[in-house]
Amino acid sequence: MTAVLHLDNVTRVHGEGATRVAALRGVSFTARPGELVAVMGPSGSGKSTLLNLAGGLDTPTSGSVLIEGVDLSGLDVAGRARVRRTSVGYVFQDYNLIPALTAAENVALPRELDGDSRKEAREKAMIALERVGIAEVADRFPDEMSGGQQQRVAIARSVVGERRLILADEPTGALDTETGEEVLRVLRDFCDAGAAGVLVTHEARHAGWADRVVFLRDGLVVDEAAASGAYGDPLEQGAL
Amino acid sequence: MSVRQSLLALLEQGPMYGYQLRAEFEQRTGATWPLNVGQVYTTLSRLERDGMVAVVDHGGVDDRTEADGEAGTQSESGGERGQVSYQITEAGRAEVAEWFSTPVPRTQPARDELAIKLAIAVTLPGVDIGRLIQQQRTATMSALQAHTRTKRAGRPGALVGEIQSATEDLAWSLVLDSLVFDAESEIRWLDHCEARLRRASHQTKTASSIQPEESR
Amino acid sequence: MRWGFALRIAARDALRHKLRSLLVLTMIALPVLVVSAAITLVVTSQVSGQERIERKMGAAEALVWSEYRKPVDQAPDPFDWERWPVGDRLAEAPDLTDVAAVLGPDAHFVERRTERVEVRDSDKRLISFTADEVDLTHPITRGLFELTQGRLPAGAHEVVVSEPSVEAGFAIGARIEIPGVEEPAVVVGVGNDATTYDGLKVFGPIGSLIADTGPRNTGASDEAPQVWLVEGVEVTWSDVQELNERGFFVGSRAVIEDPPFASAASWVQDATGGGGDQAETLTVVLLVIVMALLEVALLAGPAFAVNARSQARTLALVAMAGGTPRQARRVILAAGLVLGTLATALGLVLGVATARVFQPLVQRFNGEWFGPFEVPWGWLVPVAVFGLLSALAAAVVPAWLASRQDPVAVMAGRRADAAPDPRTPVLGLVLLLIGVAGAWFGTQGDYTSAVPVAASAVAAMVGMILVAPVLVTTVARLARPLPLPVRYAARDASRHRGRTVPAVAAVAATVAGVVAIGIAVASDDKEYVETYIYAHAVGDGQIIWSPEEEGRDAEAGLIALAEVAGKAAPEVEVTPMLSPDLGEAEREGDYVYWEVDHDVEGNDLGPMSHGGGGASSIGIAPDTSHVYLSEDVRERADEALAAGRAVVFTDQVEGERDVVLSRVVERDYEDEVARTPDLEVALPALLVRTEGVASVIAMLPEELARDRGLEPIVTGVHLSGVADEETQQLITKALQQIDPTAEAWIERGPRSQEWQTVLLVVAVAGAVLMLAGTLTATFLALSDARPDLATLSAVGGAPRTRRAVAGSYALLVGATGAVLGAAVGFVPGLGMASALTRGDLYSGNSGPYIDIPWLLIVSIVVLLPLLTAAIVWVSARSRLPLVTRIE
Ligand SMILES: Nc1ncnc2c1ncn2[C@@H]1O[C@H](COP(=O)(O)OP(=O)(O)OP(=O)(O)O)[C@@H](O)[C@H]1O
Ligand SMILES: [Mg+2]
């Protein structure tokens, strides 16, 4: 299958001279439909940078970023914005939602920005909210929702309008284990339904939900772990 | 070993056959630690020897599972172990109560092999520790992913006994969680090792570049 | 164009931050309120054509009158001077039969005459009122007068009066004796005149109030002295035109109510051929509007800037969700739209309400009855647009800056603003220079041109805003050696220019306004002081009065007054002043005065220094001790007088000459004034230059006057040494025992007391506004800086330090803004000053007078920032605030 997201030999350098930091150094990275890829690595290893490049919020110093086959470097600011509202969804650690908008309005935002009428956008938003299982909070404002609900709304927003790439930067960071797990399950479900997901996380436990785990260190991919294909006897995998 | 206490605890529910005990155990632990039948009977005979359980005669399999009130007499066909069911004694109950009320001792380090491997590797020249750690981490990660998948896929036998499955599912997933947390903690420990080693190597470099000046 | 989500966010955000919203609302609603209230009052006070019909003609179909010209031309509504006597003068009024011929046999006419009449009451006090002769019992006059007391006149000499007349002594039963009317008029009723609110007016039948003195033809006021009310026929536009041909003006009810032209304005355009200098007026009005817009926008700006910053994460999320910068911008602009609309609506409603409430109060200051309460939508809509525009303008820059922010940085919590574009300050400097140059050019040349001055003020203002960021950065750099709180505040201010610059600009805008007004007012005051003409030395003065008789007949009364004055205040030196008698030449209707404007050879002596013009403009005295002169002039003048010469005070020529003293009779004809010298005498004279301070134009020794046949008579009484106001009042009191019109007038020098009260009010209001603006901007900026200040506390900064930082921040914003504003304020200030003090045709080219109120400026620049800093320092809470970084 063709990749939804493809980073080809991407380098990103911040600053100049003494303050020069190479956040990414020649990273290649792919996410395919139906696949959840976890990105792990110590602080400052370039995880967020990678995600921002993938979302077209940042531009690589060299190399290219392709989303559904479209090279982002060929697009202007408005063009990249269009890609974000039609192809890419973002989820952050916290403060994901616009406080002045209700859950449904937050989810509908990308659609409204794309030109849907308010009604159309709301219909699509309600579908997305149902899929994450919290249609009942649709008309609540963010400060009337729990953290887990907020994150699920954020995920709903990232997929609304059949977008096929979800970028999540530590989406469970501010949640307890249980709630975090629920959020991951929702994310996983969307990937199983055909979306591609990139999950940046510090916690190995959460990376466990991914099909592949990419380890970053100092802006380089050092390692990749993939779950073995079959649901084999766990003991054979070397635990205990 | 906790198999002994686990079987005893299961017998508290009522008299059971050996194979039945094995099934009950695996239901709860999600086939994470499979027991072979031999192991079960060895354990049971030891328990019998210690007066923790008593052998009861067999009436009907279905009756046995219901209550312990009608404890039958010992089986006529004595040699056949498979036909024999076991009942917990007062001493056995006391043992179970004791087991549940004392914490599992943390006397023995659980990961000695990996720890030892790393400890030795660190002291020996010529071993690529970074690589070692990475390989280990990748392996552990894969295991973790597998556990997560298993958990997501659900308990294999869950459909069989649907009425009881809620609590048993819970028991099963708690066991899986323990594996997940184990794997995670191992990865974190590996991360920590890596960070320590990196810092150490930095210091060595710095130290060696300063030393010559100091020695003069 | 999808504004839906932006408006939703803006509206809900406005609700969430009520205080900030209220602030913006006030800033924008207040000017809208003031302007719309003022416009509503003005329009209400104006009486439109339709409203005026009843006031002018009661129930009549038309009003016809002649101004002794034929033919004439007029607008459909001939009142308010919309009429032109184009033809030749007539000796007699055109015959009313002409009118009857045009209007047909059904037309009936009712005469109405008005005249200003003066009578004296029993105290000999002068009472002047408008006499209105019309038959009020005739149904056609319904609406001209509303009776409130008594009854309407029935007899030939019964009259009714307006309410204010009662206070003047015309109560019911009073008898009014009018010179020239045989029988006194008896007041039988009181009521309200349809037009005037506070005037003294007396209505009576024809012949009861106005002495018949021939044809009534002065036509000097908008009220024609003799008109006919027409009833019985409808007067059409063609009738009007025909009557115009025959020398009559016509105000026709039918024509005014349904004018034959689309609009009166277009008719005026047609008639006058369009306005020539309308373009310039328009430009000035536009510039003033732009200026006001800028000022309002600058004051509301900080609130939007803080709004934009607190919305930073929202905007980042919009960007993440695929919003383009333009869509992000809309979120902030929508705030301007929402608040602007609300503020404008509020301002309009409150403005109209205020106008309604204040209508009775304002009516008291206005002589004419207001029309019915009117809401002038045609004017209010542009005002509303203005309010909305200023709100949008205030939101534009913050919106633009916000749309440029890096969403990644915002989401990562990095809040420093992007480095300023190096081109902006350069552009700002260029604009500032253009402003200064424009103001300078504008004040050059013969008259101050408003367009370049106003334009340069706008340019300077915009330039100022563009320069502000660099200034803030520079200040941060300069603050390096200062103590920690100041250094921290400076660094913080420069890092967060997004909030600092609007605050600085707001302070600068108010300071610039105050400085500009200060310079203008101070310069105006300087002009007043420097061009002040002393009539006497300070503490000296004279008795002024309005005698019934003039010349020699008044002499006895004046001498009596002098005696009384001397008795009332023995320490005051009272000297009767002599002047040559104007004699019989002083006749009713003519204006007679002395003039010295050429010598015997006919050479022009140039303009004379100021003098009374009347009889007393020539003094007859042995010396100049009672004339205000500079000492060296006085010495020479006294010598000349002692030597038997006249002394003539001029502006230009000096030296000894023989001059001609002429007695000029000025007779007012209809449209020209005839000046004829009827007596000329030659005098040996000394001409001295006095630069406009002598109260007489010439002085003569008594012998010389008598020798030339000029009889000295007492025409004035000089008072000398009236030290204080009490003495002055004592004398006045004593004088008024004899003649209520008399009064002691004493020179006190240039003391513009009333003006100074106004100035004080303006200054206090300006200071309050300035302080409020500065504090608002500073507090808004500080509220935005709270997370940073909280961090400061978290790392162990003592409460004292926090306060000091907040205070320093206020000081910084205030000082930078004040310095910038003071500098920029010079541009419009000097422009206005030179326009105000350039002098005019009459006072000559004396200006411009420029006075820069350094004390005011320095105290603003020094005190304002210190005051705000102190207030912030005191009110900054020292306890650690619970700060949520977002919302
Ligand atoms: N705008 C920037 N300017 C300068 N350096 C930057 C900038 N953004 C990121 N960096 C640097 O790039 C490197 C990678 O940053 P990045 O945010 O991608 O790390 P990360 O893996 O997400 O870390 P964390 O786990 O702490 O979120 C870091 O060293 C960071 O300091
Ligand atoms: Mg990160």
Tab-separated table of C-alpha atoms in Angstrom, chain B residues 1-168:
chain	number	residue	atom	x	y	z
B	1	MET	CA	6.061	-21.225	44.396
B	2	SER	CA	2.624	-19.700	44.040
B	3	VAL	CA	1.125	-22.616	42.045
B	4	ARG	CA	0.593	-24.448	45.304
B	5	GLN	CA	-1.267	-21.604	46.948
B	6	SER	CA	-3.148	-20.770	43.753
B	7	LEU	CA	-4.553	-24.295	43.512
B	8	LEU	CA	-5.448	-24.283	47.146
B	9	ALA	CA	-7.238	-20.973	46.696
B	10	LEU	CA	-9.185	-22.352	43.760
B	11	LEU	CA	-10.206	-25.363	45.847
B	12	GLU	CA	-11.782	-23.027	48.326
B	13	GLN	CA	-14.615	-22.737	45.839
B	14	GLY	CA	-15.321	-26.419	46.173
B	15	PRO	CA	-13.898	-29.875	45.386
B	16	MET	CA	-12.457	-30.258	41.934
B	17	TYR	CA	-10.723	-32.760	39.726
B	18	GLY	CA	-7.151	-32.213	38.764
B	19	TYR	CA	-7.793	-31.322	35.120
B	20	GLN	CA	-10.601	-29.109	36.230
B	21	LEU	CA	-8.234	-27.209	38.512
B	22	ARG	CA	-5.803	-26.744	35.671
B	23	ALA	CA	-8.520	-25.295	33.459
B	24	GLU	CA	-9.708	-22.956	36.162
B	25	PHE	CA	-6.166	-21.702	36.703
B	26	GLU	CA	-5.587	-21.042	33.027
B	27	GLN	CA	-8.935	-19.271	32.695
B	28	ARG	CA	-7.791	-16.741	35.186
B	29	THR	CA	-4.212	-16.244	34.136
B	30	GLY	CA	-5.019	-16.194	30.469
B	31	ALA	CA	-2.810	-19.097	29.598
B	32	THR	CA	0.070	-16.883	30.435
B	33	TRP	CA	1.668	-19.494	32.619
B	34	PRO	CA	0.440	-22.820	31.239
B	35	LEU	CA	0.507	-25.672	33.700
B	36	ASN	CA	0.917	-29.220	32.581
B	37	VAL	CA	-1.288	-31.788	34.170
B	38	GLY	CA	1.616	-33.574	35.746
B	39	GLN	CA	2.631	-30.445	37.546
B	40	VAL	CA	-0.905	-30.111	38.883
B	41	TYR	CA	-1.057	-33.669	40.236
B	42	THR	CA	2.388	-33.457	41.759
B	43	THR	CA	1.344	-30.311	43.556
B	44	LEU	CA	-1.941	-31.857	44.655
B	45	SER	CA	-0.307	-34.963	46.059
B	46	ARG	CA	2.122	-32.798	47.994
B	47	LEU	CA	-0.801	-30.835	49.348
B	48	GLU	CA	-2.519	-34.060	50.294
B	49	ARG	CA	0.655	-35.193	52.043
B	50	ASP	CA	0.770	-31.915	53.970
B	51	GLY	CA	-2.865	-32.293	54.985
B	52	MET	CA	-4.005	-29.282	53.079
B	53	VAL	CA	-6.406	-31.170	50.862
B	54	ALA	CA	-8.301	-34.352	51.178
B	55	VAL	CA	-9.221	-36.746	48.373
B	56	VAL	CA	-12.955	-37.192	48.020
B	57	ASP	CA	-14.894	-39.837	46.179
B	58	HIS	CA	-16.399	-39.100	42.898
B	59	GLY	CA	-20.145	-38.902	42.339
B	60	GLY	CA	-20.834	-36.913	39.212
B	61	VAL	CA	-18.727	-34.211	37.677
B	62	ASP	CA	-21.617	-31.808	37.482
B	63	ASP	CA	-22.526	-32.220	41.149
B	64	ARG	CA	-19.013	-31.494	42.230
B	65	THR	CA	-18.896	-28.148	40.737
B	66	GLU	CA	-22.007	-27.076	42.547
B	67	ALA	CA	-21.365	-27.418	46.214
B	68	ASP	CA	-19.112	-28.985	48.744
B	69	GLY	CA	-21.924	-30.027	51.059
B	70	GLU	CA	-22.275	-33.487	49.588
B	71	ALA	CA	-18.751	-34.644	49.909
B	72	GLY	CA	-18.830	-38.172	48.584
B	73	THR	CA	-16.676	-41.076	49.805
B	74	GLN	CA	-13.384	-42.042	48.250
B	75	SER	CA	-13.487	-43.578	44.847
B	76	GLU	CA	-13.854	-47.290	44.480
B	77	SER	CA	-11.613	-47.402	41.554
B	78	GLY	CA	-8.785	-46.057	43.729
B	79	GLY	CA	-5.803	-46.140	41.320
B	80	GLU	CA	-7.336	-43.947	38.749
B	81	ARG	CA	-6.194	-40.418	39.785
B	82	GLY	CA	-8.150	-38.802	37.032
B	83	GLN	CA	-11.410	-39.768	38.628
B	84	VAL	CA	-10.496	-38.361	41.991
B	85	SER	CA	-11.544	-34.938	43.212
B	86	TYR	CA	-9.929	-32.898	45.937
B	87	GLN	CA	-11.361	-30.992	48.803
B	88	ILE	CA	-9.662	-28.370	50.887
B	89	THR	CA	-9.111	-29.001	54.596
B	90	GLU	CA	-9.125	-26.588	57.487
B	91	ALA	CA	-5.353	-26.441	57.392
B	92	GLY	CA	-5.597	-25.677	53.696
B	93	ARG	CA	-7.972	-22.806	54.319
B	94	ALA	CA	-5.614	-21.406	56.889
B	95	GLU	CA	-2.771	-21.607	54.381
B	96	VAL	CA	-4.833	-19.736	51.776
B	97	ALA	CA	-5.782	-17.047	54.264
B	98	GLU	CA	-2.126	-16.712	55.189
B	99	TRP	CA	-1.162	-16.435	51.546
B	100	PHE	CA	-3.579	-13.644	50.763
B	101	SER	CA	-2.601	-11.694	53.836
B	102	THR	CA	1.150	-11.609	53.304
B	103	PRO	CA	2.905	-9.658	50.555
B	104	VAL	CA	4.940	-11.436	47.947
B	105	PRO	CA	8.522	-11.152	49.100
B	106	ARG	CA	10.844	-9.088	46.895
B	107	THR	CA	13.938	-10.882	48.013
B	108	GLN	CA	15.152	-12.169	44.702
B	109	PRO	CA	15.963	-9.734	41.890
B	110	ALA	CA	13.729	-10.756	39.029
B	111	ARG	CA	15.944	-9.874	36.091
B	112	ASP	CA	19.183	-11.242	37.110
B	113	GLU	CA	20.209	-12.545	33.737
B	114	LEU	CA	19.862	-9.276	31.904
B	115	ALA	CA	21.346	-7.326	34.797
B	116	ILE	CA	24.265	-9.635	35.072
B	117	LYS	CA	24.777	-9.619	31.336
B	118	LEU	CA	24.927	-5.865	31.307
B	119	ALA	CA	27.090	-5.635	34.397
B	120	ILE	CA	29.622	-7.906	32.861
B	121	ALA	CA	29.458	-6.288	29.474
B	122	VAL	CA	30.148	-2.884	30.981
B	123	THR	CA	33.340	-4.070	32.584
B	124	LEU	CA	34.682	-5.828	29.524
B	125	PRO	CA	36.364	-3.916	26.734
B	126	GLY	CA	35.288	-4.524	23.185
B	127	VAL	CA	31.595	-5.117	23.881
B	128	ASP	CA	29.262	-2.720	22.103
B	129	ILE	CA	26.992	-1.994	25.033
B	130	GLY	CA	24.912	0.536	23.109
B	131	ARG	CA	24.055	-2.105	20.611
B	132	LEU	CA	23.377	-4.629	23.296
B	133	ILE	CA	20.944	-2.323	24.996
B	134	GLN	CA	19.257	-1.447	21.763
B	135	GLN	CA	18.773	-5.031	20.757
B	136	GLN	CA	17.393	-5.848	24.143
B	137	ARG	CA	15.076	-2.892	24.019
B	138	THR	CA	13.803	-3.781	20.589
B	139	ALA	CA	13.148	-7.314	21.759
B	140	THR	CA	11.376	-6.189	24.902
B	141	MET	CA	9.393	-3.681	22.896
B	142	SER	CA	8.242	-6.387	20.528
B	143	ALA	CA	7.155	-8.450	23.502
B	144	LEU	CA	5.296	-5.484	24.902
B	145	GLN	CA	3.547	-4.902	21.623
B	146	ALA	CA	2.585	-8.546	21.524
B	147	HIS	CA	1.119	-8.355	25.052
B	148	THR	CA	-0.831	-5.265	24.071
B	149	ARG	CA	-2.183	-7.043	21.043
B	150	THR	CA	-3.140	-10.051	23.039
B	151	LYS	CA	-4.945	-7.852	25.440
B	152	ARG	CA	-6.733	-5.996	22.646
B	153	ALA	CA	-7.681	-9.259	20.975
B	154	GLY	CA	-9.392	-10.358	24.187
B	155	ARG	CA	-9.285	-13.604	26.251
B	156	PRO	CA	-9.221	-16.556	23.865
B	157	GLY	CA	-11.638	-18.735	25.831
B	158	ALA	CA	-13.847	-15.886	26.842
B	159	LEU	CA	-16.766	-16.958	24.740
B	160	VAL	CA	-17.011	-20.354	26.379
B	161	GLY	CA	-18.179	-19.428	29.839
B	162	GLU	CA	-19.906	-16.185	29.217
B	163	ILE	CA	-21.646	-15.847	32.564
B	164	GLN	CA	-18.498	-15.870	34.585
B	165	SER	CA	-16.366	-14.132	32.010
B	166	ALA	CA	-16.555	-10.596	33.429
B	167	THR	CA	-14.523	-11.283	36.538
B	168	GLU	CA	-12.374	-13.792	34.807
